[in-house]
Amino acid sequence: MKFDIEARCGAARAGRLITPHGEVETPVFMPVGTQATVKGVGQEALEELGAQILLANTYHLLLRPGHETVRRMGGLHRFMSWERALLTDSGGYQVFSLAERRKVTEEGVEFRSHLDGSLHFLSPEKAMEVQQALGADVIMALDECTEYPADRERARESLELTLRWGARCLESSGLPAARGGQALFGIVQGGMHAELRRESAERTVEMGFDGYAIGGLSVGEPRALTREMVAATLPHLPADRPRYLMGVGTPEEIVEYAAQGVDMMDCVLPTRAGRHGLLYTSEGRINIKQARFAEDAGPPDPNCGCRVCARYTRAYLRHLYVAGEALGGVLNTLHNLAYYLDTMRAVRHAIQLGNLEEFLSGFRARSLSSPIAVPGEDPA
């Protein structure tokens, strides 16, 4: 993997991540394809939308169909018919979310499958084995996602365990050449304690990963606290390596984080919100379920050029949702992904032109007029 920064505007960077399966222009939003699929959206549609990299989930693919099955099928790219870049997470967050089904020790995490209750063990070495079998371009070190709230002592314990696990991931995965071109990212933890975040970042950087992720956020904390932890971490990550903020966020948030110098982000929000009938548009959020759209002949977003806005009306999308037709969720999702990807491309363009602050001012003004989102919006 190679990462080149092509332009700067304040703290923001426009770069290019070069992977074995193509180039990724940053800052980038990565659609989430949990089980080797972005829910309801075919790979050809994602290509049409201009998605350059997708995220897949190690935990779910370990359980079904199994990483060895994927290996025998030629790796995840061939298995899911996606020739562009892929990132796989380590499975740490999903294991964290199991709560009553897991037991964390120094060696790793013992957990029971949410599918059939079968017992599994995920160690740093196993996380590397699984991700190397899947064959993603970017793989993640196994971390312990600190719960919220967590006092300083608990956050310290989690930080130290994540560092020890990170070292084991580096050792077991081998040198970059031995990983077949896979880039390995370390993950910063530290709970909601700024001084621990700084320490975690500095010590993780010393270990020499190919890139660095900020983890353990969007776990129930107030969004203002999320922003504070990101701001405390970013200055301590190297300028010449990609910076990945995991699991965020709304369109307003991804724009602001890109302006702070984050290069990569992912979130289930555009797909989950779409299934709930929530659309993101240049005129603010709209809840397509509302009766006021029953005879609205306008497109979902008059300023959007996606295939949904070019063909369908708000009235039709409302009808699909009310009728319980699966197509409604698919079309909503397609538009939301187009909005997220277009927004990030606009941010990148503004960085290259050197007028990011002007772009942000206009984007913030539009966001202030946006109505409150419906329940189910938040990915946590």
XYZ file of C-alpha atoms in Angstrom:
380
model
C 0.000 0.000 0.000
C 1.082 3.520 -0.768
C -0.455 6.764 0.497
C 0.205 10.078 -1.222
C -1.120 13.456 -0.092
C -1.901 15.625 -3.096
C -3.346 18.773 -1.524
C -3.929 20.375 1.873
C -6.362 22.995 3.084
C -5.926 23.769 6.745
C -5.825 20.430 8.569
C -7.673 18.644 5.757
C -5.857 16.517 3.198
C -6.759 15.200 -0.248
C -4.812 12.037 -0.868
C -4.617 8.832 -2.813
C -4.450 5.375 -1.239
C -2.935 2.905 -3.677
C -3.961 -0.702 -3.029
C -3.555 -3.989 -4.919
C -7.128 -3.549 -6.190
C -6.996 0.037 -7.302
C -6.639 3.591 -6.088
C -8.850 5.144 -3.422
C -9.210 8.909 -3.422
C -9.326 10.367 0.078
C -11.025 11.619 2.138
C -13.305 8.686 1.472
C -16.547 7.294 2.850
C -16.639 3.483 2.815
C -20.060 1.833 2.436
C -20.474 -1.029 4.904
C -20.910 -4.481 3.378
C -21.209 -6.432 6.610
C -21.735 -9.915 5.180
C -19.925 -9.300 1.878
C -22.904 -7.257 0.714
C -24.131 -3.707 1.153
C -27.718 -4.471 2.127
C -30.023 -4.423 -0.882
C -27.429 -3.009 -3.293
C -25.645 -4.958 -6.014
C -21.978 -4.487 -6.743
C -22.726 -3.033 -10.188
C -24.789 -0.276 -8.554
C -21.952 0.493 -6.137
C -19.559 0.770 -9.073
C -21.992 3.133 -10.798
C -22.119 5.262 -7.640
C -18.331 5.518 -7.713
C -17.584 3.566 -4.527
C -13.867 2.807 -4.534
C -13.621 0.793 -1.322
C -16.071 -1.247 0.765
C -15.880 -2.501 4.333
C -16.667 -6.129 5.179
C -17.055 -7.695 8.608
C -14.604 -10.301 9.878
C -16.871 -11.540 12.691
C -19.830 -12.265 10.432
C -17.743 -13.811 7.644
C -15.899 -15.998 10.157
C -19.234 -17.452 11.259
C -20.820 -17.615 7.820
C -19.728 -18.819 5.280
C -16.364 -19.222 7.068
C -13.019 -17.770 6.101
C -11.688 -21.047 4.735
C -14.657 -21.272 2.400
C -13.906 -17.759 1.166
C -10.224 -18.659 0.752
C -11.138 -21.706 -1.345
C -13.405 -19.503 -3.450
C -10.432 -17.326 -4.347
C -10.712 -14.672 -1.627
C -13.320 -12.104 -0.770
C -12.892 -10.023 -3.927
C -13.672 -12.957 -6.190
C -16.305 -14.405 -3.832
C -18.386 -11.219 -3.836
C -17.427 -10.147 -7.375
C -15.871 -6.849 -6.316
C -12.657 -5.883 -8.094
C -12.045 -2.644 -6.210
C -10.498 -2.174 -2.769
C -11.785 -3.857 0.395
C -11.193 -3.257 4.104
C -12.053 -5.821 6.752
C -12.426 -4.946 10.410
C -11.000 -7.278 13.027
C -14.272 -8.411 14.581
C -13.426 -6.680 17.856
C -16.417 -4.330 17.828
C -18.919 -7.107 17.083
C -17.507 -9.265 19.868
C -17.693 -6.230 22.161
C -21.367 -5.803 21.314
C -22.163 -9.411 22.282
C -21.831 -8.480 25.980
C -23.346 -11.565 27.662
C -21.917 -13.935 25.058
C -18.206 -13.160 25.453
C -15.292 -13.586 27.848
C -12.174 -11.446 27.387
C -8.779 -12.752 28.525
C -5.176 -11.895 27.748
C -5.161 -14.541 25.038
C -8.236 -13.252 23.217
C -12.018 -13.375 23.304
C -14.180 -16.437 23.758
C -17.671 -15.871 22.437
C -20.825 -17.646 21.374
C -22.228 -17.176 17.913
C -25.386 -15.094 17.697
C -26.510 -17.532 14.973
C -26.477 -20.889 16.720
C -24.768 -20.443 20.092
C -21.618 -22.299 18.998
C -18.430 -21.456 20.900
C -15.579 -19.609 19.149
C -12.277 -18.029 20.118
C -10.823 -14.923 18.499
C -7.211 -14.095 19.314
C -4.975 -11.527 17.614
C -3.381 -14.364 15.675
C -6.781 -15.738 14.649
C -7.946 -12.287 13.555
C -4.906 -12.072 11.280
C -5.435 -15.590 9.953
C -9.068 -14.886 9.106
C -8.395 -11.530 7.456
C -5.485 -12.887 5.454
C -7.747 -15.674 4.215
C -10.375 -13.132 3.230
C -7.696 -11.181 1.367
C -8.832 -7.585 1.904
C -6.492 -4.777 0.886
C -6.625 -3.205 4.368
C -6.916 -5.318 7.510
C -7.293 -4.241 11.122
C -5.506 -5.248 14.303
C -7.677 -6.859 16.965
C -8.602 -4.352 19.677
C -10.776 -4.275 22.743
C -13.487 -1.705 22.213
C -13.901 0.107 25.524
C -17.496 0.361 26.671
C -19.179 3.638 27.588
C -19.104 4.811 30.266
C -15.753 3.546 31.523
C -13.662 5.103 34.276
C -10.016 5.937 33.756
C -8.749 2.683 35.287
C -10.963 0.560 33.057
C -10.006 2.614 29.976
C -6.326 2.187 30.876
C -6.711 -1.598 31.088
C -8.419 -1.702 27.714
C -5.765 0.541 26.165
C -2.931 -1.677 27.407
C -4.642 -4.857 26.209
C -5.220 -3.340 22.776
C -1.530 -2.400 22.540
C -0.430 -5.923 23.487
C -2.850 -7.417 20.988
C -1.626 -4.990 18.329
C 1.953 -6.153 18.829
C 0.837 -9.765 18.432
C -1.019 -8.885 15.229
C 2.135 -7.329 13.796
C 4.243 -10.318 14.785
C 1.849 -12.979 13.497
C 1.021 -11.243 10.210
C 4.649 -10.834 9.187
C 6.304 -8.094 7.161
C 4.240 -6.260 4.524
C 5.747 -8.393 1.755
C 4.647 -11.536 3.576
C 1.089 -10.172 3.788
C 0.757 -10.154 0.015
C 0.267 -6.430 -0.197
C -2.236 -6.212 2.653
C -1.921 -3.065 4.774
C -2.330 -3.541 8.523
C -3.807 -0.698 10.560
C -3.427 -0.276 14.309
C -6.302 1.030 16.426
C -6.225 3.798 19.037
C -8.333 3.284 22.156
C -8.457 5.081 25.517
C -12.154 5.509 26.231
C -13.377 9.061 26.726
C -10.151 10.246 28.364
C -8.176 12.669 26.216
C -4.830 11.987 27.882
C -5.252 8.234 27.330
C -6.196 8.819 23.718
C -2.998 10.787 23.202
C -0.914 8.117 24.904
C -2.549 5.328 22.940
C -1.934 7.164 19.668
C 1.724 7.784 20.429
C 2.433 4.217 21.535
C 0.506 2.705 18.625
C 2.459 4.851 16.162
C 5.724 3.663 17.707
C 4.772 0.114 16.725
C 4.923 0.972 13.026
C 1.581 0.123 11.417
C 0.732 0.977 7.807
C -2.128 3.226 8.923
C -3.968 4.224 12.074
C -7.601 4.016 13.125
C -9.460 5.771 15.914
C -11.723 3.188 17.511
C -14.013 2.918 20.497
C -16.241 5.848 19.521
C -19.943 5.982 18.574
C -20.595 3.529 21.413
C -23.296 5.598 23.106
C -21.383 8.701 24.154
C -22.657 12.217 23.339
C -21.523 13.325 19.896
C -19.784 16.360 21.359
C -17.584 13.950 23.338
C -16.851 11.973 20.178
C -15.601 15.151 18.522
C -13.464 15.948 21.569
C -11.777 12.527 21.485
C -11.086 12.778 17.755
C -9.550 16.233 18.226
C -7.370 14.880 21.054
C -6.098 12.023 18.892
C -5.471 13.358 15.392
C -2.441 15.565 16.166
C -0.599 12.495 17.446
C -1.039 10.410 14.284
C 1.635 10.627 11.567
C 0.908 12.986 8.695
C 2.185 10.562 6.065
C -0.095 7.654 6.950
C -3.852 7.246 6.388
C -6.124 8.067 9.334
C -9.322 6.072 9.704
C -12.179 7.107 12.022
C -14.273 4.010 12.619
C -18.057 3.886 12.691
C -19.115 7.508 12.034
C -21.342 9.253 11.173
C -23.980 11.647 9.834
C -23.258 13.671 6.667
C -22.575 16.696 8.866
C -20.069 14.701 10.920
C -18.112 13.145 8.069
C -17.642 16.584 6.516
C -16.336 18.045 9.777
C -14.014 15.104 10.448
C -12.585 15.297 6.940
C -11.899 18.983 7.595
C -9.952 17.969 10.725
C -7.695 15.625 8.758
C -9.481 12.255 8.801
C -8.925 10.314 5.572
C -11.288 7.328 5.872
C -14.699 6.826 7.467
C -17.431 4.193 7.470
C -20.936 3.951 8.877
C -24.091 1.862 8.450
C -26.195 5.008 8.692
C -26.986 5.642 4.994
C -28.223 2.074 4.514
C -29.984 1.724 7.864
C -31.625 5.131 7.562
C -32.785 4.275 4.055
C -34.550 1.164 5.299
C -36.295 3.357 7.903
C -37.495 5.772 5.227
C -35.028 8.553 6.044
C -33.405 10.304 3.093
C -30.444 12.681 3.148
C -30.749 15.479 0.631
C -29.193 18.822 -0.244
C -32.314 20.397 1.302
C -31.967 18.506 4.587
C -33.265 15.202 5.898
C -36.709 14.071 4.815
C -38.842 11.326 6.337
C -40.449 9.772 3.270
C -43.134 8.129 5.440
C -44.863 11.453 6.050
C -48.251 12.003 4.497
C -47.159 15.305 2.943
C -45.238 13.354 0.315
C -48.248 11.280 -0.826
C -48.722 13.413 -3.952
C -45.289 15.008 -4.232
C -44.199 14.634 -7.866
C -40.725 15.995 -7.207
C -37.524 13.910 -7.031
C -36.152 12.946 -3.622
C -33.402 15.556 -4.082
C -33.657 18.064 -6.947
C -29.896 18.634 -6.795
C -28.912 14.964 -6.982
C -28.020 13.178 -10.199
C -28.323 9.596 -8.913
C -30.474 7.067 -10.757
C -33.182 7.271 -8.071
C -33.585 11.037 -8.264
C -33.476 10.932 -12.056
C -36.396 8.505 -12.286
C -38.605 8.308 -9.187
C -40.802 10.723 -7.236
C -41.155 11.276 -3.522
C -44.774 10.116 -3.841
C -43.666 6.782 -5.290
C -41.012 6.232 -2.628
C -43.591 6.971 0.065
C -46.001 4.495 -1.547
C -43.324 1.783 -1.566
C -42.555 2.349 2.103
C -46.203 2.369 3.201
C -46.898 -0.733 1.119
C -43.941 -2.546 2.685
C -42.283 -3.127 -0.676
C -38.604 -4.068 -0.471
C -37.842 -1.849 -3.456
C -38.483 1.210 -1.310
C -35.612 0.394 1.009
C -33.347 -0.394 -1.943
C -34.049 2.914 -3.699
C -33.725 4.914 -0.470
C -30.406 3.222 0.222
C -29.093 3.910 -3.279
C -29.891 7.590 -2.954
C -28.384 7.879 0.546
C -25.165 6.220 -0.577
C -25.019 8.550 -3.575
C -25.474 11.527 -1.236
C -22.683 10.369 1.110
C -20.260 9.585 -1.714
C -21.037 12.811 -3.572
C -20.608 14.803 -0.353
C -17.162 13.348 0.248
C -16.157 13.979 -3.364
C -17.256 17.608 -2.927
C -15.109 17.879 0.211
C -12.122 16.476 -1.657
C -12.674 18.931 -4.513
C -12.906 21.857 -2.079
C -9.612 20.794 -0.475
C -7.945 20.675 -3.872
C -9.270 24.137 -4.761
C -8.274 25.538 -1.374
C -11.785 26.764 -0.533
C -12.837 24.196 2.037
C -13.959 26.809 4.574
C -16.342 28.318 2.032
C -17.754 24.853 1.310
C -18.142 24.123 5.016
C -20.000 27.378 5.636
C -22.582 26.546 2.995
C -22.909 22.948 4.131
C -23.372 23.961 7.759
C -26.036 26.502 6.814
C -28.038 23.846 4.984
C -27.633 21.408 7.857
C -29.119 23.857 10.360
C -32.419 23.716 8.486
C -32.497 19.908 8.574
C -35.268 18.345 10.694
C -34.552 15.910 13.519
C -33.870 12.386 12.299
C -36.272 9.506 12.862
C -35.624 6.767 15.462
C -33.264 4.124 14.157
C -30.932 6.618 12.519
C -28.040 6.208 14.935
C -25.846 3.206 14.033
C -25.106 2.513 17.706
